[in-house]
CSV table of C-alpha atoms in Angstrom, one decimal:
chain,number,residue,atom,x,y,z
P,95,UNK,CA,-1.5,27.9,92.0
P,96,UNK,CA,-5.2,28.5,92.5
P,97,UNK,CA,-5.0,32.0,91.1
P,98,UNK,CA,-3.1,30.8,88.1
P,99,UNK,CA,-5.7,28.0,87.5
P,100,UNK,CA,-8.5,30.5,87.8
P,101,UNK,CA,-6.9,32.8,85.3
P,102,UNK,CA,-6.4,30.0,82.8
P,103,UNK,CA,-10.0,29.0,83.2
P,104,UNK,CA,-11.1,32.6,82.6
P,105,UNK,CA,-9.0,32.9,79.4
P,106,UNK,CA,-10.4,29.6,78.1
P,107,UNK,CA,-14.0,30.7,78.7
P,108,UNK,CA,-13.4,33.7,76.6
P,109,UNK,CA,-12.3,31.7,73.5
P,110,UNK,CA,-14.8,31.6,70.7
P,111,UNK,CA,-16.7,28.4,70.1
P,112,UNK,CA,-15.1,26.3,67.3
P,113,UNK,CA,-17.1,26.1,64.1
P,114,UNK,CA,-15.0,23.8,61.9
P,115,UNK,CA,-16.2,20.5,63.3
P,116,UNK,CA,-19.8,21.6,62.8
P,117,UNK,CA,-19.1,22.4,59.1
P,118,UNK,CA,-17.3,19.1,58.5
P,119,UNK,CA,-20.2,17.2,60.1
P,120,UNK,CA,-22.6,18.9,57.8
P,121,UNK,CA,-20.5,18.0,54.7
P,122,UNK,CA,-20.2,14.4,56.0
P,123,UNK,CA,-24.0,14.2,56.5
P,124,UNK,CA,-24.7,15.5,53.0
P,125,UNK,CA,-22.2,13.0,51.4
P,126,UNK,CA,-23.8,10.1,53.3
P,127,UNK,CA,-27.3,11.1,52.2
P,128,UNK,CA,-26.2,11.6,48.6
P,129,UNK,CA,-24.5,8.1,48.5
P,130,UNK,CA,-27.7,6.5,49.9
P,131,UNK,CA,-29.8,8.2,47.2
P,132,UNK,CA,-27.4,7.3,44.4
P,133,UNK,CA,-27.2,3.6,45.4
P,134,UNK,CA,-31.0,3.4,45.8
P,135,UNK,CA,-31.4,4.8,42.2
P,136,UNK,CA,-28.8,2.4,40.9
P,137,UNK,CA,-30.5,-0.6,42.4
P,138,UNK,CA,-33.8,0.5,41.0
P,139,UNK,CA,-32.4,1.0,37.6
P,140,UNK,CA,-30.8,-2.5,37.6
P,141,UNK,CA,-34.1,-4.0,38.7
P,142,UNK,CA,-36.1,-2.2,36.0
P,143,UNK,CA,-33.4,-3.0,33.4
P,144,UNK,CA,-33.7,-6.7,34.4
P,145,UNK,CA,-37.4,-6.5,33.7
P,146,UNK,CA,-37.0,-4.8,30.3
P,147,UNK,CA,-33.9,-6.5,29.2
P,148,UNK,CA,-33.4,-9.8,31.1
P,149,UNK,CA,-30.5,-10.8,29.0
P,150,UNK,CA,-28.6,-7.6,29.3
P,151,UNK,CA,-26.4,-8.5,32.2
P,152,UNK,CA,-25.9,-12.1,31.0
P,153,UNK,CA,-24.8,-10.7,27.6
P,154,UNK,CA,-22.2,-8.5,29.3
P,155,UNK,CA,-21.0,-11.4,31.4
P,156,UNK,CA,-20.8,-13.7,28.3
P,157,UNK,CA,-18.7,-11.1,26.4
P,158,UNK,CA,-16.3,-10.7,29.3
P,159,UNK,CA,-15.9,-14.5,29.5
P,160,UNK,CA,-15.3,-14.7,25.7
P,161,UNK,CA,-12.6,-12.1,26.0
P,162,UNK,CA,-11.0,-14.0,28.8
P,163,UNK,CA,-11.2,-17.2,26.8
P,164,UNK,CA,-9.4,-15.5,23.9
P,165,UNK,CA,-6.6,-14.4,26.1
P,166,UNK,CA,-6.2,-18.0,27.4
P,167,UNK,CA,-6.1,-19.3,23.8
P,168,UNK,CA,-3.5,-16.8,22.8
P,169,UNK,CA,-1.0,-17.3,25.5
P,170,UNK,CA,-0.5,-19.6,28.4
P,171,UNK,CA,-0.5,-18.4,32.0
P,172,UNK,CA,2.7,-16.7,33.1
P,173,UNK,CA,4.6,-18.4,36.0
P,174,UNK,CA,4.5,-16.8,39.4
P,175,UNK,CA,6.5,-13.5,39.7
P,176,UNK,CA,10.0,-14.3,40.9
P,177,UNK,CA,12.3,-12.0,42.9
P,178,UNK,CA,14.2,-9.5,40.7
P,179,UNK,CA,17.6,-11.0,39.7
P,180,UNK,CA,20.7,-9.1,40.7
P,181,UNK,CA,22.8,-8.3,37.6
P,182,UNK,CA,26.4,-7.8,37.0
P,183,UNK,CA,26.3,-6.6,33.4
P,184,UNK,CA,29.2,-7.1,31.0
P,185,UNK,CA,28.0,-4.2,28.8
P,186,UNK,CA,25.1,-2.7,26.9
P,187,UNK,CA,23.6,-4.2,23.7
P,188,UNK,CA,21.7,-2.1,21.2
P,189,UNK,CA,19.9,-3.8,18.3
P,190,UNK,CA,18.2,-2.5,15.2
P,191,UNK,CA,15.8,-5.0,13.8
P,192,UNK,CA,15.3,-5.3,10.1
P,193,UNK,CA,12.3,-6.5,8.1
P,194,UNK,CA,8.6,-6.8,8.7
P,195,UNK,CA,6.8,-7.4,12.0
P,196,UNK,CA,7.3,-11.1,12.3
P,197,UNK,CA,10.9,-11.1,11.1
P,198,UNK,CA,11.6,-8.4,13.8
P,199,UNK,CA,9.6,-10.4,16.4
P,200,UNK,CA,11.8,-13.5,15.9
P,201,UNK,CA,14.9,-11.3,16.0
P,202,UNK,CA,13.9,-9.7,19.3
P,203,UNK,CA,13.5,-13.2,20.8
P,204,UNK,CA,17.0,-14.1,19.5
P,205,UNK,CA,18.6,-10.9,20.8
P,206,UNK,CA,17.1,-11.3,24.3
P,207,UNK,CA,18.6,-14.8,24.3
P,208,UNK,CA,22.0,-13.5,23.2
P,209,UNK,CA,21.9,-10.8,26.0
P,210,UNK,CA,21.1,-13.5,28.5
P,211,UNK,CA,23.9,-15.7,27.3
P,212,UNK,CA,26.5,-12.9,27.5
P,213,UNK,CA,25.0,-11.3,30.6
P,214,UNK,CA,24.4,-8.0,28.8
P,215,UNK,CA,22.0,-5.2,29.5
P,216,UNK,CA,19.6,-5.0,26.5
P,217,UNK,CA,18.3,-1.6,25.3
P,218,UNK,CA,14.7,-1.8,24.1
P,219,UNK,CA,15.1,-2.9,20.4
P,220,UNK,CA,14.8,-0.3,17.6
P,221,UNK,CA,12.3,-1.3,14.8
P,222,UNK,CA,12.9,-1.1,11.0
P,223,UNK,CA,11.7,2.2,9.5
P,224,UNK,CA,13.6,2.1,6.2
P,225,UNK,CA,12.2,-1.1,4.6
P,226,UNK,CA,9.6,-1.2,1.8
P,227,UNK,CA,6.8,-0.6,4.3
P,228,UNK,CA,8.4,2.6,5.8
P,229,UNK,CA,6.5,2.1,9.0
P,230,UNK,CA,7.4,4.7,11.6
P,231,UNK,CA,6.3,2.6,14.6
P,232,UNK,CA,8.5,2.2,17.6
P,233,UNK,CA,8.7,-0.8,19.9
P,234,UNK,CA,6.3,0.8,22.3
P,235,UNK,CA,3.7,1.4,19.6
P,236,UNK,CA,3.4,-2.3,19.0
P,237,UNK,CA,4.4,-4.1,22.2
P,238,UNK,CA,3.7,-3.5,25.8
P,239,UNK,CA,7.0,-2.3,27.1
P,240,UNK,CA,6.3,-2.6,30.8
P,241,UNK,CA,5.1,-6.2,30.4
P,242,UNK,CA,8.1,-7.0,28.3
P,243,UNK,CA,10.6,-5.8,30.9
P,244,UNK,CA,8.8,-7.2,33.9
P,245,UNK,CA,8.2,-10.7,32.4
P,246,UNK,CA,11.9,-11.0,31.6
P,247,UNK,CA,13.3,-9.4,34.7
P,248,UNK,CA,14.7,-12.6,36.1
P,249,UNK,CA,16.4,-13.4,32.8
P,250,UNK,CA,17.7,-10.2,31.3
P,251,UNK,CA,18.2,-6.7,32.4
P,252,UNK,CA,16.3,-4.5,29.9
P,253,UNK,CA,16.3,-0.7,29.9
P,254,UNK,CA,14.4,1.8,27.7
P,255,UNK,CA,17.4,3.8,26.7
P,256,UNK,CA,21.1,4.0,27.2
P,257,UNK,CA,22.4,6.0,30.3
P,258,UNK,CA,23.5,9.4,29.2
P,259,UNK,CA,27.1,8.8,30.0
P,260,UNK,CA,27.2,6.2,27.1
P,261,UNK,CA,25.7,8.6,24.5
P,262,UNK,CA,27.7,9.9,21.5
P,263,UNK,CA,27.7,13.5,22.8
P,264,UNK,CA,29.8,12.2,25.7
P,265,UNK,CA,32.3,10.7,23.4
P,266,UNK,CA,31.1,7.1,23.6
P,267,UNK,CA,30.7,5.6,20.1
P,268,UNK,CA,29.1,2.1,20.0
P,269,UNK,CA,30.9,-0.6,18.1
P,270,UNK,CA,28.5,-1.4,15.2
P,271,UNK,CA,28.3,-4.7,13.4
P,272,UNK,CA,25.9,-7.4,12.1
P,273,UNK,CA,26.4,-10.7,13.8
P,274,UNK,CA,27.2,-13.7,11.5
P,275,UNK,CA,24.0,-15.4,10.4
P,276,UNK,CA,22.9,-18.8,11.9
P,277,UNK,CA,25.5,-18.6,14.7
P,278,UNK,CA,25.4,-20.8,17.8
P,279,UNK,CA,26.3,-19.8,21.4
P,280,UNK,CA,30.0,-20.6,20.9
P,281,UNK,CA,30.3,-17.8,18.3
P,282,UNK,CA,28.8,-15.2,20.7
P,283,UNK,CA,30.9,-16.4,23.6
P,284,UNK,CA,34.2,-16.6,21.7
P,285,UNK,CA,33.8,-13.8,19.2
P,286,UNK,CA,31.3,-11.2,20.6
P,287,UNK,CA,31.8,-11.3,24.4
P,288,UNK,CA,35.5,-10.3,24.2
P,289,UNK,CA,34.5,-7.1,22.3
P,290,UNK,CA,32.9,-5.8,25.5
P,291,UNK,CA,36.3,-5.6,27.1
P,292,UNK,CA,37.1,-2.7,24.8
P,293,UNK,CA,33.6,-1.4,23.8
P,294,UNK,CA,31.0,-1.0,26.5
P,295,UNK,CA,28.3,-0.6,24.0
P,296,UNK,CA,27.7,-2.9,20.9
P,297,UNK,CA,25.1,-2.1,18.3
P,298,UNK,CA,23.9,-5.0,16.1
P,299,UNK,CA,22.6,-3.3,13.0
P,300,UNK,CA,21.0,-6.4,11.6
P,301,UNK,CA,19.2,-9.1,13.5
P,302,UNK,CA,17.5,-11.4,11.1
P,303,UNK,CA,18.4,-15.1,11.5
P,304,UNK,CA,21.5,-14.3,13.6
P,305,UNK,CA,20.9,-17.3,15.9
P,306,UNK,CA,21.0,-20.9,14.8
P,307,UNK,CA,17.8,-23.0,14.6
P,308,UNK,CA,19.4,-26.1,16.1
P,309,UNK,CA,22.4,-27.1,18.3
P,310,UNK,CA,21.4,-24.5,21.0
P,311,UNK,CA,21.3,-25.5,24.7
P,312,UNK,CA,17.8,-26.3,25.9
P,313,UNK,CA,17.6,-23.5,28.4
P,314,UNK,CA,18.3,-20.9,25.6
P,315,UNK,CA,15.8,-22.5,23.3
P,316,UNK,CA,13.2,-22.3,26.1
P,317,UNK,CA,14.0,-18.7,26.7
P,318,UNK,CA,13.4,-17.9,23.0
P,319,UNK,CA,9.9,-19.4,23.5
P,320,UNK,CA,9.3,-17.5,26.7
P,321,UNK,CA,10.0,-14.2,24.9
P,322,UNK,CA,7.9,-15.2,21.9
P,323,UNK,CA,4.9,-16.6,23.6
P,324,UNK,CA,4.7,-14.6,26.8
P,325,UNK,CA,6.9,-11.5,26.9
P,326,UNK,CA,6.0,-10.0,23.5
P,327,UNK,CA,2.5,-8.9,24.2
P,328,UNK,CA,0.8,-6.3,22.0
P,329,UNK,CA,-0.3,-2.9,23.3
P,330,UNK,CA,-3.8,-2.6,24.8
P,331,UNK,CA,-5.0,-0.7,21.7
P,332,UNK,CA,-3.9,-3.5,19.4
P,333,UNK,CA,-5.2,-6.2,21.6
P,334,UNK,CA,-8.6,-4.6,22.1
P,335,UNK,CA,-9.2,-4.3,18.4
P,336,UNK,CA,-7.7,-7.7,17.7
P,337,UNK,CA,-10.0,-9.4,20.2
P,338,UNK,CA,-13.0,-7.5,18.7
P,339,UNK,CA,-12.2,-8.9,15.3
P,340,UNK,CA,-11.9,-12.4,16.6
P,341,UNK,CA,-15.1,-12.1,18.5
P,342,UNK,CA,-17.0,-10.8,15.5
P,343,UNK,CA,-15.8,-13.7,13.4
P,344,UNK,CA,-16.4,-16.3,16.1
P,345,UNK,CA,-20.0,-15.1,16.6
P,346,UNK,CA,-20.7,-16.1,13.0
P,347,UNK,CA,-19.2,-19.6,13.4
P,348,UNK,CA,-15.9,-21.3,12.6
P,349,UNK,CA,-13.5,-19.4,10.3
P,350,UNK,CA,-10.5,-19.9,8.2
P,351,UNK,CA,-7.6,-17.3,8.3
P,352,UNK,CA,-6.1,-17.1,4.8
P,353,UNK,CA,-2.7,-15.5,4.6
P,354,UNK,CA,-3.0,-14.5,1.0
P,355,UNK,CA,0.5,-13.2,0.3
P,356,UNK,CA,-0.4,-11.9,-3.1
P,357,UNK,CA,0.9,-8.4,-2.3
P,358,UNK,CA,3.0,-6.0,-4.4
P,359,UNK,CA,6.2,-6.3,-2.4
P,360,UNK,CA,6.2,-10.1,-2.4
P,361,UNK,CA,5.5,-10.3,-6.1
P,362,UNK,CA,8.3,-7.8,-6.9
P,363,UNK,CA,10.7,-9.5,-4.6
P,364,UNK,CA,10.0,-13.0,-5.8
P,365,UNK,CA,9.7,-12.1,-9.4
P,366,UNK,CA,6.4,-13.9,-9.7
P,367,UNK,CA,4.1,-12.5,-12.3
P,368,UNK,CA,1.8,-15.5,-13.1
P,369,UNK,CA,-1.7,-14.1,-13.9
P,370,UNK,CA,-0.5,-10.5,-14.2
P,371,UNK,CA,-0.8,-8.3,-17.3
P,372,UNK,CA,2.3,-7.2,-19.2
P,373,UNK,CA,2.0,-3.7,-17.6
P,374,UNK,CA,1.8,-5.2,-14.1
P,375,UNK,CA,4.8,-7.4,-14.7
P,376,UNK,CA,6.8,-4.4,-15.9
P,377,UNK,CA,5.7,-2.4,-12.9
P,378,UNK,CA,6.8,-5.2,-10.5
P,379,UNK,CA,10.2,-5.4,-12.3
P,380,UNK,CA,10.8,-1.6,-11.9
P,381,UNK,CA,10.0,-1.9,-8.3
P,382,UNK,CA,12.5,-4.7,-7.8
P,383,UNK,CA,15.2,-2.6,-9.3
P,384,UNK,CA,14.3,0.3,-7.1
P,385,UNK,CA,15.4,-1.5,-3.9
P,386,UNK,CA,19.1,-2.3,-3.9
P,387,UNK,CA,18.8,-4.9,-1.1
P,388,UNK,CA,16.7,-7.1,-3.4
P,389,UNK,CA,19.8,-8.5,-5.0
P,390,UNK,CA,18.3,-10.8,-7.6
P,391,UNK,CA,17.0,-8.7,-10.4
P,392,UNK,CA,16.4,-10.8,-13.6
P,393,UNK,CA,14.0,-13.5,-12.7
P,394,UNK,CA,12.2,-16.0,-14.9
P,395,UNK,CA,8.7,-16.2,-13.4
P,396,UNK,CA,7.6,-19.5,-14.9
P,397,UNK,CA,10.8,-21.2,-13.6
P,398,UNK,CA,10.4,-19.8,-10.2
P,399,UNK,CA,6.7,-20.8,-10.1
P,400,UNK,CA,7.6,-24.4,-11.1
P,401,UNK,CA,10.0,-24.6,-8.2
P,402,UNK,CA,7.2,-23.8,-5.8
P,403,UNK,CA,8.8,-20.4,-4.9
P,404,UNK,CA,5.8,-18.2,-5.8
P,405,UNK,CA,2.8,-17.3,-3.7
P,406,UNK,CA,-0.4,-18.8,-5.0
P,407,UNK,CA,-2.6,-16.4,-6.9
P,408,UNK,CA,-6.1,-15.7,-5.6
P,409,UNK,CA,-7.6,-17.7,-8.5
P,410,UNK,CA,-5.3,-20.7,-7.7
P,411,UNK,CA,-6.1,-20.4,-4.0
P,412,UNK,CA,-9.9,-20.7,-4.7
P,413,UNK,CA,-9.4,-24.0,-6.5
P,414,UNK,CA,-7.1,-25.4,-3.8
P,415,UNK,CA,-9.6,-24.5,-1.0
P,416,UNK,CA,-12.4,-26.2,-2.9
P,417,UNK,CA,-10.3,-29.3,-3.5
P,418,UNK,CA,-9.5,-29.4,0.2
P,419,UNK,CA,-13.2,-29.6,1.0
P,420,UNK,CA,-14.1,-26.0,2.0
P,421,UNK,CA,-17.5,-25.1,0.6
P,422,UNK,CA,-19.2,-21.8,-0.2
P,423,UNK,CA,-20.4,-21.3,3.3
P,424,UNK,CA,-16.9,-21.3,4.7
P,425,UNK,CA,-16.1,-18.0,6.5
P,426,UNK,CA,-12.7,-16.7,5.3
P,427,UNK,CA,-10.7,-13.9,6.8
P,428,UNK,CA,-8.0,-12.6,4.5
P,429,UNK,CA,-5.0,-11.8,6.7
P,430,UNK,CA,-3.0,-9.7,4.4
P,431,UNK,CA,-2.4,-6.1,3.2
P,432,UNK,CA,-3.6,-4.7,-0.2
P,433,UNK,CA,-3.9,-7.5,-2.7
P,434,UNK,CA,-2.2,-6.7,-6.0
P,435,UNK,CA,-4.8,-6.1,-8.6
P,436,UNK,CA,-7.3,-5.4,-5.8
P,437,UNK,CA,-11.0,-6.5,-6.3
P,438,UNK,CA,-10.3,-7.7,-9.9
P,439,UNK,CA,-7.9,-10.4,-8.6
P,440,UNK,CA,-10.2,-11.3,-5.7
P,441,UNK,CA,-13.3,-11.8,-7.9
P,442,UNK,CA,-12.8,-15.6,-8.4
P,443,UNK,CA,-12.1,-16.2,-4.7
P,444,UNK,CA,-15.2,-14.2,-3.6
P,445,UNK,CA,-17.4,-15.9,-6.1
P,446,UNK,CA,-16.4,-19.3,-4.7
P,447,UNK,CA,-16.5,-18.1,-1.1
P,448,UNK,CA,-19.0,-15.3,-0.7
P,449,UNK,CA,-18.3,-15.1,3.1
P,450,UNK,CA,-14.8,-13.7,2.5
P,451,UNK,CA,-13.9,-10.7,4.6
P,452,UNK,CA,-11.0,-8.4,5.6
P,453,UNK,CA,-10.6,-6.3,8.7
P,454,UNK,CA,-11.5,-3.2,6.6
P,455,UNK,CA,-15.0,-4.8,6.0
P,456,UNK,CA,-15.6,-5.7,9.7
P,457,UNK,CA,-14.4,-2.5,11.4
P,458,UNK,CA,-15.5,1.1,11.0
P,459,UNK,CA,-13.0,3.4,9.3
P,460,UNK,CA,-12.5,5.3,12.5
P,461,UNK,CA,-11.4,2.2,14.4
P,462,UNK,CA,-8.6,1.5,11.9
P,463,UNK,CA,-7.6,5.2,11.5
P,464,UNK,CA,-5.0,5.0,14.3
P,465,UNK,CA,-3.3,2.1,12.5
P,466,UNK,CA,-3.3,3.6,9.0
P,467,UNK,CA,0.2,3.9,7.4
P,468,UNK,CA,1.5,1.6,10.2
P,469,UNK,CA,1.9,-1.7,8.4
P,470,UNK,CA,3.4,-3.5,11.4
P,471,UNK,CA,0.4,-2.5,13.6
P,472,UNK,CA,-2.0,-3.7,10.9
P,473,UNK,CA,-0.1,-6.9,10.6
P,474,UNK,CA,-0.4,-7.4,14.4
P,475,UNK,CA,-4.2,-7.4,14.1
P,476,UNK,CA,-4.0,-10.1,11.3
P,477,UNK,CA,-1.5,-12.0,13.5
P,478,UNK,CA,-4.0,-12.2,16.4
P,479,UNK,CA,-6.9,-13.3,14.1
P,480,UNK,CA,-4.7,-15.9,12.4
P,481,UNK,CA,-3.6,-17.4,15.7
P,482,UNK,CA,-7.2,-17.6,17.0
P,483,UNK,CA,-8.7,-19.0,13.8
P,484,UNK,CA,-10.0,-22.6,13.5
P,485,UNK,CA,-7.9,-23.2,10.4
P,486,UNK,CA,-4.9,-21.2,9.2
P,487,UNK,CA,-3.6,-21.5,5.6
P,488,UNK,CA,-0.7,-19.4,4.2
P,489,UNK,CA,-0.2,-19.2,0.5
P,490,UNK,CA,3.5,-18.5,0.9
P,491,UNK,CA,5.9,-19.6,3.7
P,492,UNK,CA,7.1,-16.2,4.7
P,493,UNK,CA,7.9,-15.0,8.2
P,494,UNK,CA,4.3,-14.5,9.3
P,495,UNK,CA,3.3,-17.9,8.1
P,496,UNK,CA,6.1,-19.5,10.0
P,497,UNK,CA,5.6,-17.6,13.3
P,498,UNK,CA,1.9,-18.1,13.3
P,499,UNK,CA,2.4,-21.8,12.7
P,500,UNK,CA,4.7,-22.0,15.7
P,501,UNK,CA,2.1,-20.2,17.9
P,502,UNK,CA,-0.6,-22.6,16.8
P,503,UNK,CA,1.6,-25.5,17.6
P,504,UNK,CA,2.3,-24.1,21.0
P,505,UNK,CA,-1.4,-23.7,21.6
P,506,UNK,CA,-2.1,-27.4,21.0
P,507,UNK,CA,-1.3,-28.1,17.3
P,508,UNK,CA,-4.2,-26.1,15.9
P,509,UNK,CA,-5.0,-27.0,12.3
P,510,UNK,CA,-2.5,-25.3,10.0
P,511,UNK,CA,-2.4,-26.4,6.4
P,512,UNK,CA,1.1,-26.0,4.9
P,513,UNK,CA,0.5,-26.0,1.2
P,514,UNK,CA,3.0,-27.9,-1.0
P,515,UNK,CA,3.2,-25.2,-3.7
P,516,UNK,CA,5.6,-27.2,-6.0
P,517,UNK,CA,3.2,-30.1,-6.1
P,518,UNK,CA,0.1,-27.9,-6.4
P,519,UNK,CA,1.5,-26.0,-9.4
P,520,UNK,CA,1.9,-29.3,-11.2
P,521,UNK,CA,-1.7,-30.4,-10.3
P,522,UNK,CA,-3.2,-27.0,-11.2
P,523,UNK,CA,-1.5,-26.9,-14.6
P,524,UNK,CA,-2.7,-30.5,-15.3
P,525,UNK,CA,-6.2,-29.7,-14.3
P,526,UNK,CA,-6.3,-26.5,-16.4
P,527,UNK,CA,-4.9,-28.4,-19.4
P,528,UNK,CA,-7.7,-30.9,-19.0
P,529,UNK,CA,-5.3,-33.8,-18.4
P,530,UNK,CA,-6.6,-34.2,-14.8
P,531,UNK,CA,-10.3,-34.3,-14.0
P,532,UNK,CA,-11.8,-32.4,-11.1
P,533,UNK,CA,-12.3,-35.5,-9.0
P,534,UNK,CA,-8.7,-36.7,-9.7
P,535,UNK,CA,-7.5,-33.2,-8.9
P,536,UNK,CA,-9.3,-33.3,-5.5
P,537,UNK,CA,-7.9,-36.7,-4.7
P,538,UNK,CA,-4.3,-35.7,-5.5
P,539,UNK,CA,-4.5,-32.4,-3.6
P,540,UNK,CA,-5.9,-34.1,-0.4
P,541,UNK,CA,-3.3,-36.9,-0.7
P,542,UNK,CA,-0.5,-34.4,-0.9
P,543,UNK,CA,-1.6,-32.7,2.3
P,544,UNK,CA,-2.6,-35.5,4.6
P,545,UNK,CA,0.5,-35.0,6.7
P,546,UNK,CA,0.7,-31.2,6.3
P,547,UNK,CA,-2.0,-30.2,8.7
P,548,UNK,CA,0.1,-29.0,11.6
P,549,UNK,CA,0.5,-32.4,13.3
P,550,UNK,CA,3.3,-32.9,15.8
P,551,UNK,CA,6.6,-33.6,14.1
P,552,UNK,CA,10.3,-33.1,14.6
P,553,UNK,CA,12.0,-30.1,13.2
P,554,UNK,CA,14.1,-31.0,10.1
P,555,UNK,CA,17.8,-30.4,10.5
P,556,UNK,CA,19.8,-30.0,7.3
P,557,UNK,CA,23.5,-30.5,8.1
P,558,UNK,CA,25.7,-27.5,7.2
P,559,UNK,CA,22.7,-25.9,5.4
P,560,UNK,CA,20.9,-23.9,8.1
P,561,UNK,CA,18.9,-21.9,5.5
P,562,UNK,CA,17.3,-25.1,4.2
P,563,UNK,CA,16.3,-26.6,7.5
P,564,UNK,CA,13.0,-26.0,9.3
P,565,UNK,CA,12.7,-22.7,11.1
P,566,UNK,CA,12.8,-22.7,14.9
P,567,UNK,CA,9.9,-20.4,15.3
P,568,UNK,CA,7.7,-22.5,13.0
P,569,UNK,CA,8.3,-25.6,15.1
P,570,UNK,CA,9.8,-24.8,18.5
P,571,UNK,CA,9.8,-28.5,19.5
P,572,UNK,CA,11.9,-28.0,22.7
P,573,UNK,CA,9.1,-25.8,24.1
P,574,UNK,CA,6.2,-28.2,23.3
P,575,UNK,CA,7.0,-30.9,25.8
P,576,UNK,CA,8.1,-30.8,29.4
P,577,UNK,CA,11.4,-32.6,29.4
P,578,UNK,CA,14.3,-33.1,27.1
P,579,UNK,CA,12.8,-36.2,25.5
P,580,UNK,CA,9.9,-35.4,23.2
P,581,UNK,CA,9.4,-38.9,21.8
P,582,UNK,CA,6.0,-39.3,23.4
P,583,UNK,CA,4.8,-36.2,21.6
P,584,UNK,CA,6.8,-36.1,18.4
P,585,UNK,CA,7.5,-39.8,17.9
P,586,UNK,CA,10.9,-41.5,17.9
P,587,UNK,CA,10.6,-42.6,14.3
P,588,UNK,CA,10.5,-39.1,12.8
P,589,UNK,CA,13.8,-38.4,11.2
P,590,UNK,CA,15.2,-35.0,12.2
P,591,UNK,CA,18.4,-34.9,10.0
P,592,UNK,CA,18.9,-34.8,6.3
P,593,UNK,CA,22.0,-34.4,4.2
């Protein structure tokens, strides 16, 4: 044993001395010294910067707090994350949304609700690429997909794409259909759910207004709100630029967001040509005939206008804003696409309100370049500014006007002036015919809008006429109060039904 130990000792003595620990020690020492030098330089720079620019750090802090405040104003805090729900899916639901951004937004909320009701697995919705706007944007180009899936994980199972075994190349053909418009939960339970016994995949190829405004269980109504106000969050690229626009406007004081819906597609669709030249009226008519889904072709513009079914012109809008008490110092942001007639038609509005701007005037061309030819992404920027504005006024009650109004109600009934176009057309014509003085015009306009400022009120229900009743997303009253009784907020005396 002694000899063996000695031999082992001899062999160990002959081994070369290790050099690796010494090299690592040197590297470690160099890194530590470098870190100390860098941190010392950084501290010195901050100190010198504080002497040269004492408000530099406070400015950065203020901008960060403003951004945080904007996020709070846009959406309420999400509830604590819940454990993932275990699903036993009845099948897969594909949906192809139709229309513009806000029409598709409402439809997505409805389809999530239908998927929850029927216990279906929802595939990320497909967005409209064939409408007038021809926007190639996909869902993930506009909305934060990960946030959408995670925030709804305890309600609905959502997947990005169908499993391969359910694709057409494997012989699975989805059953394609448009659901019946304005349907309640009984229709989906009795008519749609049984279809999944035969077809594992259903494809709804139209989604606009496929769920009723009223008569829906409270939990489903609240889910529609959860999707709309919390789950549908814009992408970081859109949010960053949207917050920048809001911040630029807020730094210059309160501002009014004007949804001036005097755009070519709206004028062609509605047949409204008031204030247009004969050539422009003919151009709009040709456009209406070009699109087969715009069913009504021959339209009498004057009759449509008298019924309050036309968007106000820029010239009419300028008079209305003045009558409502807005002066020339009012900061106005035009939340719209290209105004038909361009600068020529905006001249009167700009003359009355010199502080009128659009996103193209506030941002550098390079900042908007990524959104060019993507109308839905541009509309998302206008949506963010409109929700954050001090006052919001739409000149036509389209989908954006309604959805923005609902958001502003959800955020504390922020001032939203819903213009009574039928009454305004009468007053405008009387004033321009000199049968109504300017002071009388002012008084009549203000009287007509005393109760149209976005105050709390019940959603109007029109029995057996769902198209004529108030839109759920403009006034989601079930989601504006904690319990089932909203009398304290909306008032028990407000009638909610008409015949």
